[in-house]
Amino acid sequence: MNNTEKLDAIRLYIYNIFSNDTSGHDYYHMKRVAKMAKTIAEQEGANQFIAEAAAWIHDVGDRKLFANSSNEINKLNEFLLTINCTSDQLKQIKAAVRDVSFSKGRIPVTQEGKIVQDADRLDAIGAIGIARTFAYGGSKEQPIWDNNTKDNTSVQHFYDKLLTLKDLMHTSSAKEIAEERHNFMENYLNQFFQEW
């Protein structure tokens, strides 16, 4: 398989896992992150195949999404071998995915890892990020907001995570996009509290 065929196979694999997700971590999230990672990789002179492949699979095995995360990762690794990813490609893809998660609090070592982390974080902010926040909160039975107990509400998530992401971007391409999306969220929150 050439790299285009590998990406097609990965896309289908991800569709089969995430097409019914209602937590904001659905197939379309993966697709947006993959597209953004490819674009940033092109602008930053990184390996586009590694960045895009890693972006497609970045949520496979995430503990908040899978009951048995290690089993999902093992199945993914087997799948990547069946589509003839080279040992070097496997190594680079795994390195790019390893530290993407916000909750791990790590900075990826590779340029492609930084790009995937940027792309994933960009999808967490702006208009889509707002929609995903409330979708995830609803899937976890979180209230939208509560004046008395702000903890564990969807709106508090903006302050705990989303409003911090603009300053955590690695690439100049992502920083530019993040600025606009961050401003949109601030305007949204101002409107939200006016209406609340």
PDB file of C-alpha atoms in Angstrom:
ATOM      1  CA  MET A   1       0.000   0.000   0.000  1.00  0.00           C
ATOM      2  CA  ASN A   2       1.181   3.511  -0.724  1.00  0.00           C
ATOM      3  CA  ASN A   3       0.701   6.258   1.875  1.00  0.00           C
ATOM      4  CA  THR A   4      -2.575   7.490   0.336  1.00  0.00           C
ATOM      5  CA  GLU A   5      -4.024   3.972   0.516  1.00  0.00           C
ATOM      6  CA  LYS A   6      -2.806   3.612   4.099  1.00  0.00           C
ATOM      7  CA  LEU A   7      -4.570   6.842   5.062  1.00  0.00           C
ATOM      8  CA  ASP A   8      -7.771   5.651   3.361  1.00  0.00           C
ATOM      9  CA  ALA A   9      -7.604   2.412   5.375  1.00  0.00           C
ATOM     10  CA  ILE A  10      -6.933   4.312   8.614  1.00  0.00           C
ATOM     11  CA  ARG A  11      -9.871   6.634   7.904  1.00  0.00           C
ATOM     12  CA  LEU A  12     -12.215   3.654   7.488  1.00  0.00           C
ATOM     13  CA  TYR A  13     -10.844   1.999  10.633  1.00  0.00           C
ATOM     14  CA  ILE A  14     -11.512   5.176  12.621  1.00  0.00           C
ATOM     15  CA  TYR A  15     -14.970   5.581  11.105  1.00  0.00           C
ATOM     16  CA  ASN A  16     -15.895   2.094  12.303  1.00  0.00           C
ATOM     17  CA  ILE A  17     -14.816   2.926  15.862  1.00  0.00           C
ATOM     18  CA  PHE A  18     -16.060   6.499  16.283  1.00  0.00           C
ATOM     19  CA  SER A  19     -19.034   6.957  13.913  1.00  0.00           C
ATOM     20  CA  ASN A  20     -21.608   6.540  16.716  1.00  0.00           C
ATOM     21  CA  ASP A  21     -19.819   8.606  19.373  1.00  0.00           C
ATOM     22  CA  THR A  22     -21.940  11.343  20.993  1.00  0.00           C
ATOM     23  CA  SER A  23     -19.313  12.760  23.371  1.00  0.00           C
ATOM     24  CA  GLY A  24     -17.712  15.159  20.878  1.00  0.00           C
ATOM     25  CA  HIS A  25     -14.974  12.617  20.104  1.00  0.00           C
ATOM     26  CA  ASP A  26     -16.688  11.342  16.981  1.00  0.00           C
ATOM     27  CA  TYR A  27     -15.428  10.509  13.502  1.00  0.00           C
ATOM     28  CA  TYR A  28     -15.816  14.146  12.432  1.00  0.00           C
ATOM     29  CA  HIS A  29     -13.553  15.285  15.279  1.00  0.00           C
ATOM     30  CA  MET A  30     -10.883  12.867  14.044  1.00  0.00           C
ATOM     31  CA  LYS A  31     -11.409  14.071  10.466  1.00  0.00           C
ATOM     32  CA  ARG A  32     -11.044  17.760  11.416  1.00  0.00           C
ATOM     33  CA  VAL A  33      -7.929  17.057  13.492  1.00  0.00           C
ATOM     34  CA  ALA A  34      -6.389  15.011  10.657  1.00  0.00           C
ATOM     35  CA  LYS A  35      -7.125  17.720   8.089  1.00  0.00           C
ATOM     36  CA  MET A  36      -5.729  20.444  10.357  1.00  0.00           C
ATOM     37  CA  ALA A  37      -2.618  18.374  11.176  1.00  0.00           C
ATOM     38  CA  LYS A  38      -1.952  17.810   7.478  1.00  0.00           C
ATOM     39  CA  THR A  39      -2.326  21.546   6.766  1.00  0.00           C
ATOM     40  CA  ILE A  40      -0.057  22.578   9.654  1.00  0.00           C
ATOM     41  CA  ALA A  41       2.528  19.922   8.707  1.00  0.00           C
ATOM     42  CA  GLU A  42       2.618  21.308   5.188  1.00  0.00           C
ATOM     43  CA  GLN A  43       3.038  24.883   6.469  1.00  0.00           C
ATOM     44  CA  GLU A  44       5.674  23.877   9.029  1.00  0.00           C
ATOM     45  CA  GLY A  45       7.660  21.559   6.725  1.00  0.00           C
ATOM     46  CA  ALA A  46       6.937  18.411   8.761  1.00  0.00           C
ATOM     47  CA  ASN A  47       6.124  14.874   7.596  1.00  0.00           C
ATOM     48  CA  GLN A  48       2.535  15.176   6.359  1.00  0.00           C
ATOM     49  CA  PHE A  49       1.835  11.438   6.293  1.00  0.00           C
ATOM     50  CA  ILE A  50       2.984  10.905   9.895  1.00  0.00           C
ATOM     51  CA  ALA A  51       1.097  13.968  11.153  1.00  0.00           C
ATOM     52  CA  GLU A  52      -2.127  13.021   9.374  1.00  0.00           C
ATOM     53  CA  ALA A  53      -1.975   9.326  10.308  1.00  0.00           C
ATOM     54  CA  ALA A  54      -1.258  10.151  13.954  1.00  0.00           C
ATOM     55  CA  ALA A  55      -4.075  12.704  14.003  1.00  0.00           C
ATOM     56  CA  TRP A  56      -6.584  10.144  12.735  1.00  0.00           C
ATOM     57  CA  ILE A  57      -5.729   7.687  15.527  1.00  0.00           C
ATOM     58  CA  HIS A  58      -4.951  10.082  18.377  1.00  0.00           C
ATOM     59  CA  ASP A  59      -8.026   9.173  20.475  1.00  0.00           C
ATOM     60  CA  VAL A  60      -7.828   5.392  20.039  1.00  0.00           C
ATOM     61  CA  GLY A  61      -7.328   3.939  23.512  1.00  0.00           C
ATOM     62  CA  ASP A  62      -8.155   7.177  25.363  1.00  0.00           C
ATOM     63  CA  ARG A  63      -9.189   6.106  28.877  1.00  0.00           C
ATOM     64  CA  LYS A  64     -12.138   8.495  28.988  1.00  0.00           C
ATOM     65  CA  LEU A  65     -13.560   6.897  25.826  1.00  0.00           C
ATOM     66  CA  PHE A  66     -12.721   3.190  26.155  1.00  0.00           C
ATOM     67  CA  ALA A  67     -13.358   0.727  28.972  1.00  0.00           C
ATOM     68  CA  ASN A  68     -10.329  -1.342  27.924  1.00  0.00           C
ATOM     69  CA  SER A  69      -7.882   1.162  26.454  1.00  0.00           C
ATOM     70  CA  SER A  70      -4.890  -1.182  26.186  1.00  0.00           C
ATOM     71  CA  ASN A  71      -6.971  -3.676  24.184  1.00  0.00           C
ATOM     72  CA  GLU A  72      -7.920  -0.910  21.710  1.00  0.00           C
ATOM     73  CA  ILE A  73      -4.275   0.119  21.339  1.00  0.00           C
ATOM     74  CA  ASN A  74      -3.234  -3.497  20.705  1.00  0.00           C
ATOM     75  CA  LYS A  75      -5.929  -3.855  18.028  1.00  0.00           C
ATOM     76  CA  LEU A  76      -4.778  -0.589  16.430  1.00  0.00           C
ATOM     77  CA  ASN A  77      -1.152  -1.736  16.357  1.00  0.00           C
ATOM     78  CA  GLU A  78      -2.172  -4.997  14.691  1.00  0.00           C
ATOM     79  CA  PHE A  79      -4.245  -3.077  12.152  1.00  0.00           C
ATOM     80  CA  LEU A  80      -1.353  -0.737  11.278  1.00  0.00           C
ATOM     81  CA  LEU A  81       0.801  -3.789  10.574  1.00  0.00           C
ATOM     82  CA  THR A  82      -1.870  -5.268   8.277  1.00  0.00           C
ATOM     83  CA  ILE A  83      -1.822  -2.144   6.085  1.00  0.00           C
ATOM     84  CA  ASN A  84       1.965  -2.453   5.763  1.00  0.00           C
ATOM     85  CA  CYS A  85       3.079   0.544   7.786  1.00  0.00           C
ATOM     86  CA  THR A  86       6.849   0.267   7.962  1.00  0.00           C
ATOM     87  CA  SER A  87       8.572  -0.126  11.313  1.00  0.00           C
ATOM     88  CA  ASP A  88       9.883   3.432  10.924  1.00  0.00           C
ATOM     89  CA  GLN A  89       6.378   4.763  10.214  1.00  0.00           C
ATOM     90  CA  LEU A  90       4.966   2.866  13.219  1.00  0.00           C
ATOM     91  CA  LYS A  91       7.679   4.293  15.459  1.00  0.00           C
ATOM     92  CA  GLN A  92       7.062   7.850  14.233  1.00  0.00           C
ATOM     93  CA  ILE A  93       3.256   7.580  14.462  1.00  0.00           C
ATOM     94  CA  LYS A  94       3.443   6.207  18.021  1.00  0.00           C
ATOM     95  CA  ALA A  95       5.871   8.976  19.012  1.00  0.00           C
ATOM     96  CA  ALA A  96       3.526  11.605  17.553  1.00  0.00           C
ATOM     97  CA  VAL A  97       0.493  10.259  19.448  1.00  0.00           C
ATOM     98  CA  ARG A  98       2.152   9.467  22.781  1.00  0.00           C
ATOM     99  CA  ASP A  99       1.873  12.890  24.441  1.00  0.00           C
ATOM    100  CA  VAL A 100      -1.062  14.519  22.630  1.00  0.00           C
ATOM    101  CA  SER A 101      -3.551  14.334  25.521  1.00  0.00           C
ATOM    102  CA  PHE A 102      -4.089  17.540  27.514  1.00  0.00           C
ATOM    103  CA  SER A 103      -4.576  15.575  30.740  1.00  0.00           C
ATOM    104  CA  LYS A 104      -1.076  14.088  30.511  1.00  0.00           C
ATOM    105  CA  GLY A 105       0.355  17.613  30.624  1.00  0.00           C
ATOM    106  CA  ARG A 106       3.276  16.710  28.365  1.00  0.00           C
ATOM    107  CA  ILE A 107       4.900  18.409  25.405  1.00  0.00           C
ATOM    108  CA  PRO A 108       5.428  16.022  22.492  1.00  0.00           C
ATOM    109  CA  VAL A 109       9.042  15.351  21.547  1.00  0.00           C
ATOM    110  CA  THR A 110       8.581  15.238  17.771  1.00  0.00           C
ATOM    111  CA  GLN A 111       7.512  18.021  15.450  1.00  0.00           C
ATOM    112  CA  GLU A 112       4.656  15.846  14.182  1.00  0.00           C
ATOM    113  CA  GLY A 113       3.535  15.223  17.772  1.00  0.00           C
ATOM    114  CA  LYS A 114       3.442  18.955  18.448  1.00  0.00           C
ATOM    115  CA  ILE A 115       1.421  19.443  15.260  1.00  0.00           C
ATOM    116  CA  VAL A 116      -1.115  16.762  16.221  1.00  0.00           C
ATOM    117  CA  GLN A 117      -1.408  18.240  19.713  1.00  0.00           C
ATOM    118  CA  ASP A 118      -1.981  21.693  18.191  1.00  0.00           C
ATOM    119  CA  ALA A 119      -4.595  20.333  15.767  1.00  0.00           C
ATOM    120  CA  ASP A 120      -6.420  18.487  18.561  1.00  0.00           C
ATOM    121  CA  ARG A 121      -6.392  21.566  20.772  1.00  0.00           C
ATOM    122  CA  LEU A 122      -7.642  23.788  17.956  1.00  0.00           C
ATOM    123  CA  ASP A 123     -10.668  21.510  17.661  1.00  0.00           C
ATOM    124  CA  ALA A 124     -11.334  22.062  21.379  1.00  0.00           C
ATOM    125  CA  ILE A 125     -11.728  25.843  20.985  1.00  0.00           C
ATOM    126  CA  GLY A 126     -13.875  28.173  18.906  1.00  0.00           C
ATOM    127  CA  ALA A 127     -17.404  27.378  17.737  1.00  0.00           C
ATOM    128  CA  ILE A 128     -16.772  23.637  17.330  1.00  0.00           C
ATOM    129  CA  GLY A 129     -15.008  23.522  20.687  1.00  0.00           C
ATOM    130  CA  ILE A 130     -18.033  25.084  22.376  1.00  0.00           C
ATOM    131  CA  ALA A 131     -20.355  22.532  20.771  1.00  0.00           C
ATOM    132  CA  ARG A 132     -18.053  19.665  21.746  1.00  0.00           C
ATOM    133  CA  THR A 133     -17.837  20.902  25.336  1.00  0.00           C
ATOM    134  CA  PHE A 134     -21.591  20.748  25.793  1.00  0.00           C
ATOM    135  CA  ALA A 135     -21.865  17.425  23.935  1.00  0.00           C
ATOM    136  CA  TYR A 136     -19.246  15.891  26.236  1.00  0.00           C
ATOM    137  CA  GLY A 137     -20.816  17.434  29.339  1.00  0.00           C
ATOM    138  CA  GLY A 138     -24.213  16.045  28.362  1.00  0.00           C
ATOM    139  CA  SER A 139     -22.753  12.588  27.757  1.00  0.00           C
ATOM    140  CA  LYS A 140     -21.308  12.703  31.300  1.00  0.00           C
ATOM    141  CA  GLU A 141     -24.518  14.141  32.814  1.00  0.00           C
ATOM    142  CA  GLN A 142     -22.803  17.400  33.781  1.00  0.00           C
ATOM    143  CA  PRO A 143     -24.948  20.479  34.323  1.00  0.00           C
ATOM    144  CA  ILE A 144     -24.352  23.366  31.942  1.00  0.00           C
ATOM    145  CA  TRP A 145     -23.644  25.779  34.808  1.00  0.00           C
ATOM    146  CA  ASP A 146     -24.441  26.152  38.488  1.00  0.00           C
ATOM    147  CA  ASN A 147     -23.774  29.399  40.363  1.00  0.00           C
ATOM    148  CA  ASN A 148     -23.414  27.515  43.641  1.00  0.00           C
ATOM    149  CA  THR A 149     -21.077  24.704  42.587  1.00  0.00           C
ATOM    150  CA  LYS A 150     -19.066  25.658  39.540  1.00  0.00           C
ATOM    151  CA  ASP A 151     -17.066  22.417  39.661  1.00  0.00           C
ATOM    152  CA  ASN A 152     -17.985  19.692  37.216  1.00  0.00           C
ATOM    153  CA  THR A 153     -20.037  21.951  34.950  1.00  0.00           C
ATOM    154  CA  SER A 154     -19.569  22.384  31.224  1.00  0.00           C
ATOM    155  CA  VAL A 155     -18.986  26.128  31.512  1.00  0.00           C
ATOM    156  CA  GLN A 156     -16.318  25.650  34.190  1.00  0.00           C
ATOM    157  CA  HIS A 157     -14.431  23.506  31.641  1.00  0.00           C
ATOM    158  CA  PHE A 158     -13.805  26.686  29.642  1.00  0.00           C
ATOM    159  CA  TYR A 159     -11.865  28.127  32.581  1.00  0.00           C
ATOM    160  CA  ASP A 160     -10.156  24.892  33.582  1.00  0.00           C
ATOM    161  CA  LYS A 161      -8.908  24.039  30.101  1.00  0.00           C
ATOM    162  CA  LEU A 162     -10.216  25.720  26.964  1.00  0.00           C
ATOM    163  CA  LEU A 163      -9.176  29.306  27.708  1.00  0.00           C
ATOM    164  CA  THR A 164      -5.641  28.111  28.495  1.00  0.00           C
ATOM    165  CA  LEU A 165      -5.084  26.391  25.141  1.00  0.00           C
ATOM    166  CA  LYS A 166      -4.269  29.505  23.089  1.00  0.00           C
ATOM    167  CA  ASP A 167      -1.032  29.986  25.012  1.00  0.00           C
ATOM    168  CA  LEU A 168      -0.052  26.317  24.744  1.00  0.00           C
ATOM    169  CA  MET A 169       0.153  26.098  20.944  1.00  0.00           C
ATOM    170  CA  HIS A 170       3.538  25.076  19.526  1.00  0.00           C
ATOM    171  CA  THR A 171       3.419  26.101  15.866  1.00  0.00           C
ATOM    172  CA  SER A 172       3.038  29.589  14.455  1.00  0.00           C
ATOM    173  CA  SER A 173       0.254  28.290  12.182  1.00  0.00           C
ATOM    174  CA  ALA A 174      -1.786  27.061  15.164  1.00  0.00           C
ATOM    175  CA  LYS A 175      -1.117  30.180  17.252  1.00  0.00           C
ATOM    176  CA  GLU A 176      -2.691  32.349  14.580  1.00  0.00           C
ATOM    177  CA  ILE A 177      -5.833  30.212  14.336  1.00  0.00           C
ATOM    178  CA  ALA A 178      -6.071  29.872  18.127  1.00  0.00           C
ATOM    179  CA  GLU A 179      -6.149  33.639  18.653  1.00  0.00           C
ATOM    180  CA  GLU A 180      -9.364  34.057  16.660  1.00  0.00           C
ATOM    181  CA  ARG A 181     -11.050  31.013  18.208  1.00  0.00           C
ATOM    182  CA  HIS A 182     -10.076  32.122  21.721  1.00  0.00           C
ATOM    183  CA  ASN A 183     -11.652  35.543  21.155  1.00  0.00           C
ATOM    184  CA  PHE A 184     -14.821  33.872  19.910  1.00  0.00           C
ATOM    185  CA  MET A 185     -15.052  31.832  23.129  1.00  0.00           C
ATOM    186  CA  GLU A 186     -14.573  34.893  25.304  1.00  0.00           C
ATOM    187  CA  ASN A 187     -17.378  36.665  23.438  1.00  0.00           C
ATOM    188  CA  TYR A 188     -19.552  33.587  23.784  1.00  0.00           C
ATOM    189  CA  LEU A 189     -19.001  33.437  27.563  1.00  0.00           C
ATOM    190  CA  ASN A 190     -19.832  37.124  27.922  1.00  0.00           C
ATOM    191  CA  GLN A 191     -23.102  36.521  26.080  1.00  0.00           C
ATOM    192  CA  PHE A 192     -23.769  33.329  28.054  1.00  0.00           C
ATOM    193  CA  PHE A 193     -23.494  35.077  31.416  1.00  0.00           C
ATOM    194  CA  GLN A 194     -25.598  38.014  30.242  1.00  0.00           C
ATOM    195  CA  GLU A 195     -28.363  35.584  29.343  1.00  0.00           C
ATOM    196  CA  TRP A 196     -27.857  33.425  32.450  1.00  0.00           C
TER     197      TRP A 196
END
